[in-house]
Structures are given as C-alpha cells and as structure tokens.
Amino acid sequence: MTRVVVTTALVDPKTTMIFAFIRSTLGTFGNTLLDFYIANSIWINGLILLYALLVVVSRRSFDLSRQLLLSSLQSQYGQQFQKKRPESVLKTLKKTSIPWEEALRRTSIPFVTPPGSIRIYPKNLETFQKFMPLEKLAELLK
C-alpha cells in the first residue's frame, strides 16, 4: 500500500506537530480517508456546497408554497378564523377544499425542505401535506 504524504514548501513546525499528532490518532483507515480527502477536497467541498445551496432553494420553495396556501385560506375565511379557537378552525378546514395543488405550482423547483430539516424531499402533494397537516394550518391561521 502506497502512502501519500502532503507537504508544502513553507511548513510551520507547530502545524507539522499537530498534523503528525492527528495522523497518529486516526489509524490506518483514518489516514487513508484523510489522504483521499486531501487529494479530492475541492470536489468534496463543492458537492457539500451544492447540497447546501439546494437545501436553501428547497426551503424557499416550501416557504413560498406555504405562504400562498395560507394567504389563499386567509382571503377565503379570514374574518371567520380570527374569532375562532384553533379547534374550530381545524373543523372548518376539514370541511373545506384546500388549494394544495395551486400552492405547489407556485415555484418550479421540484424539491421542498421543511423548516428545521436539511433533508430534501420531492415536491408533491403527499410530502407537502405531511409537513403542513391540517392541525399546523389551523395554528398558523389563528
């Protein structure tokens, strides 16, 4: 097995000691993994950055869809919901047709990420209803 050692022309002795200490604690697999990361760090960090950007865009897609859904329901039942308790609002929401599809068509991004998550989900009716259940809608409308 060939071991790759990365050195630079200007090496600080303190940095070299820290690097040697880290390598001594990693073991064989850890050293191999570290060497792979050092050799491919641009690609690995680029993928992480791309995923982070996709999470931000997906979160924005979720927020826009949620805003449209809430504003649509507010314009339909605004005065009614302000005077009721969340339980009453929930009963009304169960009886009414909610414009889920219209809210999902708000953005062309095919993914959503709910608040508090870094996982990306496909944007469809099932996942949107999973993250925006009627109970949550009733709370937000109150």
Coordinates of C-alpha atoms in Angstrom, one line a residue:
M1 CA 0.0 0.0 0.0
T2 CA 1.4 3.4 -1.0
R3 CA 1.1 6.2 1.4
V4 CA 0.8 9.7 0.2
V5 CA 2.3 12.5 2.3
V6 CA 1.4 16.0 1.6
T7 CA 4.0 18.6 2.3
T8 CA 4.4 22.3 1.4
A9 CA 7.4 24.5 0.9
L10 CA 6.6 26.7 3.8
V11 CA 5.9 24.5 6.8
D12 CA 5.3 25.8 10.3
P13 CA 6.8 23.4 12.9
K14 CA 3.8 23.7 15.2
T15 CA 1.5 22.8 12.3
T16 CA 3.6 19.8 11.4
M17 CA 3.4 18.6 15.0
I18 CA -0.4 19.0 15.1
F19 CA -0.6 17.2 11.7
A20 CA 1.6 14.3 13.0
F21 CA -0.5 14.0 16.2
I22 CA -3.8 13.9 14.2
R23 CA -2.4 11.3 11.8
S24 CA -1.2 9.1 14.8
T25 CA -4.7 9.1 16.3
L26 CA -6.5 8.2 13.0
G27 CA -5.3 4.7 12.4
T28 CA -4.8 3.1 9.0
F29 CA -8.3 3.6 7.7
G30 CA -8.5 7.2 9.0
N31 CA -5.1 8.1 7.4
T32 CA -6.3 6.6 4.1
L33 CA -9.6 8.6 4.4
L34 CA -7.6 11.8 5.2
D35 CA -5.3 11.3 2.2
F36 CA -8.4 10.8 0.0
Y37 CA -10.0 13.9 1.4
I38 CA -6.8 16.0 0.9
A39 CA -6.5 14.7 -2.7
N40 CA -10.1 15.4 -3.6
S41 CA -11.1 18.2 -1.2
I42 CA -12.2 20.6 -4.0
W43 CA -14.7 18.1 -5.3
I44 CA -16.0 17.0 -1.9
N45 CA -16.4 20.6 -0.6
G46 CA -18.1 21.5 -3.9
L47 CA -20.6 18.8 -3.5
I48 CA -21.3 19.8 0.1
L49 CA -21.7 23.4 -1.0
L50 CA -24.0 22.4 -3.9
Y51 CA -26.2 20.4 -1.5
A52 CA -26.4 23.3 1.0
L53 CA -27.5 25.6 -1.8
L54 CA -30.1 23.1 -2.9
V55 CA -31.4 22.9 0.7
V56 CA -31.7 26.7 0.8
V57 CA -33.5 26.9 -2.5
S58 CA -35.8 24.0 -1.5
R59 CA -36.6 25.7 1.8
R60 CA -37.5 28.8 -0.1
S61 CA -39.8 26.7 -2.3
F62 CA -41.5 25.3 0.7
D63 CA -41.9 28.8 2.3
L64 CA -43.4 30.2 -0.9
S65 CA -45.9 27.4 -1.2
R66 CA -46.9 27.7 2.4
Q67 CA -47.4 31.5 2.1
L68 CA -49.6 31.0 -0.9
L69 CA -51.7 28.4 0.8
L70 CA -52.1 30.5 4.0
S71 CA -52.9 33.7 2.0
S72 CA -55.5 31.8 -0.1
L73 CA -57.2 30.4 3.1
Q74 CA -57.0 33.8 4.8
S75 CA -58.7 35.6 1.9
Q76 CA -61.4 32.9 1.9
Y77 CA -62.0 32.6 5.6
G78 CA -60.0 35.4 7.2
Q79 CA -62.7 37.0 9.3
Q80 CA -64.2 33.7 10.3
F81 CA -60.9 32.3 11.6
Q82 CA -59.9 35.3 13.7
K83 CA -62.7 34.8 16.1
K84 CA -62.5 31.1 16.5
R85 CA -60.3 28.8 18.5
P86 CA -57.8 26.5 16.7
E87 CA -60.1 23.5 17.3
S88 CA -62.9 25.3 15.5
V89 CA -60.6 26.3 12.7
L90 CA -59.5 22.7 12.3
K91 CA -63.1 21.5 11.9
T92 CA -63.7 24.2 9.3
L93 CA -60.6 23.2 7.4
K94 CA -61.7 19.5 7.4
K95 CA -64.9 20.5 5.7
T96 CA -63.4 22.8 3.0
S97 CA -61.4 22.2 -0.1
I98 CA -57.8 23.3 0.4
P99 CA -55.9 24.5 -2.7
W100 CA -52.9 22.2 -2.2
E101 CA -52.1 21.9 -6.0
E102 CA -52.2 25.6 -6.5
A103 CA -49.8 26.2 -3.7
L104 CA -47.4 23.6 -5.1
R105 CA -47.4 25.2 -8.5
R106 CA -46.1 28.4 -7.1
T107 CA -42.5 27.5 -7.7
S108 CA -40.8 25.5 -10.4
I109 CA -38.3 23.9 -8.0
P110 CA -39.1 20.2 -7.7
F111 CA -37.9 19.9 -4.1
V112 CA -39.0 21.1 -0.7
T113 CA -37.2 21.2 2.6
P114 CA -39.4 21.9 5.7
P115 CA -38.1 24.2 8.5
G116 CA -35.7 22.5 10.9
S117 CA -34.5 19.9 8.4
I118 CA -31.6 19.6 6.0
R119 CA -33.1 16.7 4.1
I120 CA -34.5 17.4 0.6
Y121 CA -37.9 15.9 -0.3
P122 CA -39.6 15.7 -3.7
K123 CA -42.3 18.4 -4.1
N124 CA -45.6 16.5 -4.4
L125 CA -49.0 16.6 -2.7
E126 CA -48.1 13.8 -0.2
T127 CA -44.9 15.3 1.1
F128 CA -46.4 18.8 1.4
Q129 CA -49.4 17.5 3.3
K130 CA -47.1 15.6 5.6
F131 CA -45.2 18.8 6.5
M132 CA -48.3 21.0 6.6
P133 CA -51.0 18.9 8.3
L134 CA -54.4 20.5 9.0
E135 CA -53.5 21.0 12.7
K136 CA -50.5 23.1 11.7
L137 CA -52.6 25.1 9.2
A138 CA -55.1 25.8 11.9
E139 CA -52.4 27.0 14.3
L140 CA -50.9 29.3 11.6
L141 CA -54.3 30.7 10.5
K142 CA -55.2 31.5 14.1

